[in-house]
CSV table of C-alpha atoms and ligand atoms in Angstrom, one decimal:
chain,number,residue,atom,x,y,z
A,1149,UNK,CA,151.2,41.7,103.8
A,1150,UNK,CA,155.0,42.1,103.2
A,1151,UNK,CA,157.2,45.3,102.6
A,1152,UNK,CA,160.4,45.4,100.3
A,1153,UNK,CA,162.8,47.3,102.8
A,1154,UNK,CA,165.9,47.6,101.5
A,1155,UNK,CA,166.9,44.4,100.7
A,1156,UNK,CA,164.7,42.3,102.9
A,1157,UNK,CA,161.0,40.9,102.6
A,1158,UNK,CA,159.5,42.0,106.1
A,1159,UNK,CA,156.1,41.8,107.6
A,1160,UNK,CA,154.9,45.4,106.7
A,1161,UNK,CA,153.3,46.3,110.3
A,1162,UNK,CA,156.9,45.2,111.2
A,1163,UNK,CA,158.8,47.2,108.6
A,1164,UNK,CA,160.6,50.8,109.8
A,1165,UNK,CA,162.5,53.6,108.9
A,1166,UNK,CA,164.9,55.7,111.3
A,1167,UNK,CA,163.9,58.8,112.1
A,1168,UNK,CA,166.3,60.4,110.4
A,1169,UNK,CA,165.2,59.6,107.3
A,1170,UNK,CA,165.2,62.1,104.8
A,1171,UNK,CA,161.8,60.9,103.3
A,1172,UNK,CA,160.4,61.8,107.2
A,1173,UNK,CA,162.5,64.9,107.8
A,1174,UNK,CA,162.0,66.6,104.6
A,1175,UNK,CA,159.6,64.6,102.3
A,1176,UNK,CA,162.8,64.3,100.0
A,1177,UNK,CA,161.9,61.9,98.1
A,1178,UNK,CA,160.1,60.0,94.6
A,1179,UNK,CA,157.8,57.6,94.4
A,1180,UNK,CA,155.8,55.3,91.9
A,1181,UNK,CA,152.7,53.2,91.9
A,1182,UNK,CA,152.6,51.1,89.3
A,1183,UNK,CA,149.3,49.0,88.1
A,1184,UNK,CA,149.2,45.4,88.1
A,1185,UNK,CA,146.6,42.8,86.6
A,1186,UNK,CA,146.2,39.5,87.0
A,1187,UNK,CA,149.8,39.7,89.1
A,1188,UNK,CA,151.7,41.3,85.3
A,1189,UNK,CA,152.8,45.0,85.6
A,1190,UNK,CA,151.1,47.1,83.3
A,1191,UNK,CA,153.6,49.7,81.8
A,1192,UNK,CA,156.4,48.9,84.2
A,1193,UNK,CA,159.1,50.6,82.1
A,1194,UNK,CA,157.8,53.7,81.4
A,1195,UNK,CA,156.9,53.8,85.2
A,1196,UNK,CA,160.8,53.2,85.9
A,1197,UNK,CA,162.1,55.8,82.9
A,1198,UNK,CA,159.9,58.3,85.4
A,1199,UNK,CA,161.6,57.5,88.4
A,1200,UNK,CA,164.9,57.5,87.1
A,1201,UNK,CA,164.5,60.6,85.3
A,1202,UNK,CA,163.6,61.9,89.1
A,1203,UNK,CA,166.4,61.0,90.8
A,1204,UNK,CA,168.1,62.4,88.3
A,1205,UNK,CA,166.6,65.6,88.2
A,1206,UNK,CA,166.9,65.5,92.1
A,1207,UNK,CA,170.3,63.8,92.5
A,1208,UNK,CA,168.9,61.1,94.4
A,1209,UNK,CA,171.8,58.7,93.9
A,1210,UNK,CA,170.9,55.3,92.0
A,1211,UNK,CA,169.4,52.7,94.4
A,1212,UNK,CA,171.6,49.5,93.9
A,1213,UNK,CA,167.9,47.7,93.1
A,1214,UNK,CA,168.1,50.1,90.2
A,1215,UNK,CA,171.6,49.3,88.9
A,1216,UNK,CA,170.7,45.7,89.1
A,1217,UNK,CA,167.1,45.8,87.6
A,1218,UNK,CA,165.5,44.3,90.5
A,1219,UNK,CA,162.5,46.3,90.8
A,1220,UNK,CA,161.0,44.6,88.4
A,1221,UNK,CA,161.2,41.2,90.3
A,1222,UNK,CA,160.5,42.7,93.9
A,1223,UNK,CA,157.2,44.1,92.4
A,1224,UNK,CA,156.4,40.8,91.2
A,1225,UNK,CA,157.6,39.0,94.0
A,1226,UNK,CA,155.4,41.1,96.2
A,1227,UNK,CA,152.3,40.3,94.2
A,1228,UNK,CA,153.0,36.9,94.1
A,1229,UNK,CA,154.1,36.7,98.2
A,1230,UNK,CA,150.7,38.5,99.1
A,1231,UNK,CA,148.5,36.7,96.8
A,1232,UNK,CA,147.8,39.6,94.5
A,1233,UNK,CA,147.6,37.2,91.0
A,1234,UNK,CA,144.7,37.4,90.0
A,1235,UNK,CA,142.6,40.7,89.6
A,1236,UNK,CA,143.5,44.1,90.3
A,1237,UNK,CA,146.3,45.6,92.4
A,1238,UNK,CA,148.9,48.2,92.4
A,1239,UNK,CA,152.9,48.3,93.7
A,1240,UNK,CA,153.8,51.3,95.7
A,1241,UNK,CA,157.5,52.3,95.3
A,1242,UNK,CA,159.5,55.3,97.4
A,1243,UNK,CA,163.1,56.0,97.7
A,1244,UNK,CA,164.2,58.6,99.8
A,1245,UNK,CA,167.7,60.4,100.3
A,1246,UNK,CA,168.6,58.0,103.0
A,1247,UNK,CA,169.1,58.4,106.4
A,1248,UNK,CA,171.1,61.1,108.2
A,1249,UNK,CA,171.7,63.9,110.3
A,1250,UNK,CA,169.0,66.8,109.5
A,1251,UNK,CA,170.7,69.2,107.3
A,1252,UNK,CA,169.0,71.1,104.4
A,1253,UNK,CA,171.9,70.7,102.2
A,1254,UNK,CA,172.5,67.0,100.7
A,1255,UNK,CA,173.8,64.5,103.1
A,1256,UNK,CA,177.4,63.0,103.0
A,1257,UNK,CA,178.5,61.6,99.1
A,1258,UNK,CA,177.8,57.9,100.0
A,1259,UNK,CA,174.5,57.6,102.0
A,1260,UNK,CA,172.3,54.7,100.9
A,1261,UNK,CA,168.9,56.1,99.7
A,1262,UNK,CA,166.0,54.1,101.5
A,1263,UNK,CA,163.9,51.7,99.1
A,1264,UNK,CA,160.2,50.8,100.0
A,1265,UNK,CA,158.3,48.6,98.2
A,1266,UNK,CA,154.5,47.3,98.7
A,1267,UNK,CA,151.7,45.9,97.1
A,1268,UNK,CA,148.0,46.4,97.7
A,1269,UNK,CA,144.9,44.9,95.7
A,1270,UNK,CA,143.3,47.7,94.1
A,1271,UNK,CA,139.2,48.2,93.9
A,1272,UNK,CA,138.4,49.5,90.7
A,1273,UNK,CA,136.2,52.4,90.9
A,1274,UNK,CA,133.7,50.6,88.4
A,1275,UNK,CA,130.8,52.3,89.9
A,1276,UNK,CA,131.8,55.9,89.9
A,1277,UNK,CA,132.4,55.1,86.7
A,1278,UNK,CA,129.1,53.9,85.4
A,1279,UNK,CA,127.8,57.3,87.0
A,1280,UNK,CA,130.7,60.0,85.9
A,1281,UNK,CA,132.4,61.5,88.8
A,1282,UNK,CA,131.7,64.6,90.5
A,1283,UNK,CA,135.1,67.0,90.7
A,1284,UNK,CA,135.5,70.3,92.4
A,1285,UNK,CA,137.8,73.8,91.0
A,1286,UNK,CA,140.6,75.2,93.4
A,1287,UNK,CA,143.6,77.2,93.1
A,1288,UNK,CA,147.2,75.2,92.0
A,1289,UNK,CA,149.4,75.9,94.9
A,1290,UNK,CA,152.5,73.7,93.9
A,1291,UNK,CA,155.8,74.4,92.8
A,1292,UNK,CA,157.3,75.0,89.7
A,1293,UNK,CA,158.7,71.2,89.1
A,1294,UNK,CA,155.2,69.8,89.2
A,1295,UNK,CA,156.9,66.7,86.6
A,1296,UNK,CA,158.4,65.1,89.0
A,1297,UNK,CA,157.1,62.5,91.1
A,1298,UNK,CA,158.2,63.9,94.7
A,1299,UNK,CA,156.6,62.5,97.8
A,1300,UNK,CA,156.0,66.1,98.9
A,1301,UNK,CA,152.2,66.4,98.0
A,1302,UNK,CA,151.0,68.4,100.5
A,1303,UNK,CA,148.7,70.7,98.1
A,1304,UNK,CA,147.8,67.5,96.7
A,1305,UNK,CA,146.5,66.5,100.2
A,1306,UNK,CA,144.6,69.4,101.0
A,1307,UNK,CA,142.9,69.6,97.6
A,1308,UNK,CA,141.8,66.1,97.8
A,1309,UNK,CA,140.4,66.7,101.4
A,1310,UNK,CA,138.5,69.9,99.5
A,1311,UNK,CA,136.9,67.6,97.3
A,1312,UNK,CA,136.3,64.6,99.8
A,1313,UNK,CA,134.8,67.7,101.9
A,1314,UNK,CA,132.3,68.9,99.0
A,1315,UNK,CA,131.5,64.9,98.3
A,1316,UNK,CA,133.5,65.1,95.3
A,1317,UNK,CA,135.9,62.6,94.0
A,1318,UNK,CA,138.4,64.7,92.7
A,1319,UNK,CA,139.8,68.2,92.9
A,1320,UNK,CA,140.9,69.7,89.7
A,1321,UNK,CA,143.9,72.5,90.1
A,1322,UNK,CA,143.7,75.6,88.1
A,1323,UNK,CA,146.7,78.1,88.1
A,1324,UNK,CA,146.1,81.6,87.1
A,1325,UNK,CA,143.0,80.2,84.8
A,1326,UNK,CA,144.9,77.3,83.4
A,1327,UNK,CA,143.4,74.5,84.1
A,1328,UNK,CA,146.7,72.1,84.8
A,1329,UNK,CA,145.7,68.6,86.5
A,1330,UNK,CA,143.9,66.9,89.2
A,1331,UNK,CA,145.3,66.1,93.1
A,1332,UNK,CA,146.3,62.8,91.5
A,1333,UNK,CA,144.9,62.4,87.5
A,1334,UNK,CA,145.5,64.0,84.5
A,1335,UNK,CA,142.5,66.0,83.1
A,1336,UNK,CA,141.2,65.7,79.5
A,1337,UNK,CA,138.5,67.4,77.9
A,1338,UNK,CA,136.6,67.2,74.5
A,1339,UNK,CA,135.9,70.9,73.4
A,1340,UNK,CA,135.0,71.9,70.1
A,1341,UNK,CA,135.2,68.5,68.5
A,1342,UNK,CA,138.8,68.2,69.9
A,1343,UNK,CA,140.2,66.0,72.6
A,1344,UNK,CA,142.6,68.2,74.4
A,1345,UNK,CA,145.0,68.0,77.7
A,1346,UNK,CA,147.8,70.1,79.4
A,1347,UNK,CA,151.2,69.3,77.4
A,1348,UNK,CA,153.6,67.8,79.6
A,1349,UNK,CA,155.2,70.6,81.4
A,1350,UNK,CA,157.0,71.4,84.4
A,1351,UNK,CA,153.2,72.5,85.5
A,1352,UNK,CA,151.6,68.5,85.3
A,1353,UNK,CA,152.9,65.3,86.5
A,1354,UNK,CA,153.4,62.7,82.7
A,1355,UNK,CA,151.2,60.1,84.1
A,1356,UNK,CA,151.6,57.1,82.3
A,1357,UNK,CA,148.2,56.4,81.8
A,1358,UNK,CA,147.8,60.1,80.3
A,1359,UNK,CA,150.9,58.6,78.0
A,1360,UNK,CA,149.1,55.5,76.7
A,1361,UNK,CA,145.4,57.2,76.5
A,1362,UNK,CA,146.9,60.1,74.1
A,1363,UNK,CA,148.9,57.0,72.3
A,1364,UNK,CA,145.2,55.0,71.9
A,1365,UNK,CA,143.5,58.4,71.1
A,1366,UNK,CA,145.9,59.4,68.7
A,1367,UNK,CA,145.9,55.5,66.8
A,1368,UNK,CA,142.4,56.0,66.8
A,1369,UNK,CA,141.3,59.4,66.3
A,1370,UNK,CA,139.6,58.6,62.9
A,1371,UNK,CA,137.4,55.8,64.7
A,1372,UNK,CA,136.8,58.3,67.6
A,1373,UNK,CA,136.2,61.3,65.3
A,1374,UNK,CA,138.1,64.1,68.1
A,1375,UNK,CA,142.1,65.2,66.8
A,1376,UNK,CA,144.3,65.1,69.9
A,1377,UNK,CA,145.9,68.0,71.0
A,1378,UNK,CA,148.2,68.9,73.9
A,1379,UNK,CA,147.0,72.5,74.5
A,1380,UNK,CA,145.6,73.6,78.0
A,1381,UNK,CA,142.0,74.5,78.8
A,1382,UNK,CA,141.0,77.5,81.1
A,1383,UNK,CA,138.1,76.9,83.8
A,1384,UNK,CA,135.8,78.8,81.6
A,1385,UNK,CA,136.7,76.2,78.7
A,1386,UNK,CA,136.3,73.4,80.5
A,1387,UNK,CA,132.7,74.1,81.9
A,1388,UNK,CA,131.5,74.1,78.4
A,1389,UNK,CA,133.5,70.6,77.4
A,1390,UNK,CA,131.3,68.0,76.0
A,1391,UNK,CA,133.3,65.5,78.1
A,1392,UNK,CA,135.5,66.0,80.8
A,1393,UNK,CA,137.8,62.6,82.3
A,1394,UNK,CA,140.6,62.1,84.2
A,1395,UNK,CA,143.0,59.2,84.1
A,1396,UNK,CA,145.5,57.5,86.1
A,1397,UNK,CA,146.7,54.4,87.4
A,1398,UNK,CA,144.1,53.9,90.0
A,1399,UNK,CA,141.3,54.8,88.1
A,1400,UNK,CA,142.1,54.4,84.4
A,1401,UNK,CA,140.0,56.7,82.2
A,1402,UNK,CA,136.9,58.1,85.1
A,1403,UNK,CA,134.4,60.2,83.4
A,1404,UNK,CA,133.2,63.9,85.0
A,1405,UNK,CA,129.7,64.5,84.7
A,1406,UNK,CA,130.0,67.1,87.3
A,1407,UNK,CA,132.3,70.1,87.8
A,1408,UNK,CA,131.5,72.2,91.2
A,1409,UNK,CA,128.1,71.6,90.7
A,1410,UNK,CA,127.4,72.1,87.5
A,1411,UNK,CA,126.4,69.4,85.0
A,1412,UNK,CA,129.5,68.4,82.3
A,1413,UNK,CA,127.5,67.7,78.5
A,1414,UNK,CA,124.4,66.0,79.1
A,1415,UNK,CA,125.2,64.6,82.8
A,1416,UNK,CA,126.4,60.9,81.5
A,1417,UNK,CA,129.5,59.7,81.0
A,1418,UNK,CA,130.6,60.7,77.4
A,1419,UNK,CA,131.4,58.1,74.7
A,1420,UNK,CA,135.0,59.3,74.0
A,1421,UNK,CA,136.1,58.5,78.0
A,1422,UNK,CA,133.8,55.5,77.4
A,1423,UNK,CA,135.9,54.2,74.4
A,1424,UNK,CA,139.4,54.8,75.7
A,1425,UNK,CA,138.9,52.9,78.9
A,1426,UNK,CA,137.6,50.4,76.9
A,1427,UNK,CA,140.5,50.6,74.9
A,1428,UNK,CA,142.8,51.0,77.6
A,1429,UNK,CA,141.3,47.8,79.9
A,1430,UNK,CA,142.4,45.9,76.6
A,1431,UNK,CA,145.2,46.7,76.6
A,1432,UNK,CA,146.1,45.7,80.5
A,1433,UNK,CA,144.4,42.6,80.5
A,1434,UNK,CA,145.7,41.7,76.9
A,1435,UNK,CA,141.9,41.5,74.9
A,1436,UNK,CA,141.4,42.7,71.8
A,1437,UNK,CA,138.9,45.8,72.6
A,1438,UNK,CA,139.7,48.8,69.9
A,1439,UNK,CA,139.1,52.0,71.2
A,1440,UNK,CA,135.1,51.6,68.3
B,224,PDD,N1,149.0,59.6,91.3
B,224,PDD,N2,148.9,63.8,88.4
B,224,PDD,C1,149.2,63.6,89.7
B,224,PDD,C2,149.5,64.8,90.5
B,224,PDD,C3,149.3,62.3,90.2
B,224,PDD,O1,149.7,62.1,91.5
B,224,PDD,C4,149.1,61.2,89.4
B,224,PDD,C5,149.2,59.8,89.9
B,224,PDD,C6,148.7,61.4,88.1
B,224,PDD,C7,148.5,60.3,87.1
B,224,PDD,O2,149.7,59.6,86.8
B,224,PDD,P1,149.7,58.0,86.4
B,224,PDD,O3,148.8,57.9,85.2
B,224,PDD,O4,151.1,57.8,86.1
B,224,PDD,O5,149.2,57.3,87.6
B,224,PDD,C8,148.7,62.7,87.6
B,224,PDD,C9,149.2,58.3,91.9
B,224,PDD,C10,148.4,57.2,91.3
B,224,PDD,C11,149.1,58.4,93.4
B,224,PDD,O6,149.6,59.4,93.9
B,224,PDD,O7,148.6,57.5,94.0
C-alpha cells in the first residue's frame, strides 16, 4: 500500500514524518477522509471546501497540492496504485503545520505544512446495518470549535473506547442535555413526525454525508412524509424518537435500535434511515434508487 508524502508515492510502512512535526508535537492539524466507489470520489469538493475552510480558520498555510488542485488526482492515483477500483474504499488526507522547533506559538512565516495522503478499502458495515446499531450517552467534552476537522480528537477517542467498552458501536455526545453528535457521525432523529438534527454549529462537525442526507430528505420529504429541521434534540427527546441514525462517510446512514440499553421505536431499523441510505447508495454508485 502506498502513502502520498509530500510530493512522493512511497511504500507506506516506509513513509515518515520528523519528529518535529507539528501534527506529532501538538496534534495541529486537519484532516479528511473522503469515500470512494468503484475507485470515483464521492463528494470530493465539498470534502475539499471543508478542508480549506480549516486551514483557514486555523491559518494552516495553503499546501502547494492545494494551489495546484492535485488532491484530487493523488486520491485517485492512490486508488488506482493500490488496486482500490472496484468496490468500496475511502482516502485519508492530513496536513499538519509542518515541521519545526516546538514552540506553542506558530512556527517561522514560510514552513511547509506536511501532506499525507492514503487509501484503504473500506468494509461496509452492511450487517450492523440489517440489525440497527447499539450506541451509548456520555458527556461532550470538546472544545468550542467542534466545526472543524482538527486531528486532535482525543474526546472522540475515549468516547468511542466507552462504547467499544459497553459493546456498542457508537457513542453519542450530549453537552449540558443537548444532544450534539456522535465520536465520528452525525445524529438524526425522527420525533414527532419530524426528522430533526443539530444545525451546523461551532458545537458539530458538517459532515458531508449529514449535508447530502438533509439535501435527499429535504427533495423528498413529501415521499418520506417527516419535514426536516435543523433543531437539536435533548437526551430525554431522543429516547422517545421513532428512529434514531447516524451518518457518515464510513457508514453512510446506520440505524439505532438501541440507546444505552434501551430499545429505539420498535427495535428495527426504521424506514426513514432505511430510505435515505437507499437513496444515498444511489446516489454514490450512480443508480436510480429515490429515497420511496
Ligand atoms: N469522521 N462528526 C464527527 C466528529 C466526525 O469525526 C465525522 C466523520 C462526522 C461525519 O462526517 P462525514 O459525513 O463528513 O464523514 C461527524 C470520519 C469519517 C473519521 O474521523 O474517520
Amino acid at each position: 500500500m502506498l502513502a502520498y508524502l509530500n510530493g512522493e508515492y512511497l511504500d507506506r510502512a516506509r513513509a515518515a514524518v520528523s519528529v518535529e512535526d507539528r501534527g506529532f508535537l501538538f496534534g495541529d492539524g486537519v484532516y479528511e477522509v473522503t469515500r470512494a466507489h468503484d475507485g470515483r470520489l464521492f463528494e470530493a469538493e465539498r470534502h475539499l471546501r471543508r478542508l480549506e475552510r480549516g486551514l483557514a480558520a486555523l491559518q494552516i498555510a495553503r499546501p502547494r497540492e492545494l494551489e495546484s488542485g492535485s488532491l484530487i488526482e493523488i486520491s485517485e492515483r492512490l486508488l488506482r496504485d493500490d488496486g482500490l477500483t472496484s468496490g468500496d474504499a475511502t482516502v485519508y488526507l492530513q496536513i499538519t503545520r509542518g515541521v519545526a522547533p516546538r514552540t506553542h506559538h506558530f512556527p517561522p512565516a514560510g514552513t511547509s505544512p506536511t501532506v499525507y495522503l492514503s487509501a484503504s478499502s473500506l468494509a461496509v458495515p452492511d450487517d450492523t446495518r440489517a440489525r440497527g446499531a447499539a450506541v451509548i450517552l456520555t458527556t461532550d467534552l470538546r472544545w468550542e470549535r467542534c466545526d472543524l476537522k482538527t486531528i486532535n480528537l482525543l474526546p472522540n477517542i475515549v468516547g468511542k473506547q466507552q462504547a467499544v467498552a459497553a459493546g456498542a458501536f457508537e457513542a453519542v455526545f450530549v453537552r449540558g442535555d443537548v444532544v450534539t453528535e456522535g465520536a465520528s457521525t452525525n445524529v438524526f432523529a425522527v420525533l414527532d413526525g419530524e426528522l430533526r438534527t443539530h444545525p451546523a454549529t461551532h458545537r458539530i462537525l458538517p459532515g458531508i454525508t449529514r449535508d447530502v442526507v438533509l439535501e435527499i430528505a429535504r427533495e423528498s420529504e413529501r415521499e418520506l412524509g417527516v419535514p426536516v429541521r435543523e433543531v437539536s434534540l435533548t437526551s430525554v427527546e431522543l429516547r422517545r424518537a421513532s428512529e434514531v441514525f447516524l451518518t457518515s462517510t464510513t457508514n453512510d446512514v446506520m440505524p439505532v435500535t438501541c440507546i444505552d440499553g434501551a430499545v429505539v421505536g420498535n427495535g428495527t431499523p426504521g424506514p426513514i434511515a432505511r430510505r435515505l441510505h437507499a437513496a444515498l447508495v444511489a446516489r454514490m454508485t450512480g443508480t436510480a434508487a429515490a429515497a420511496r
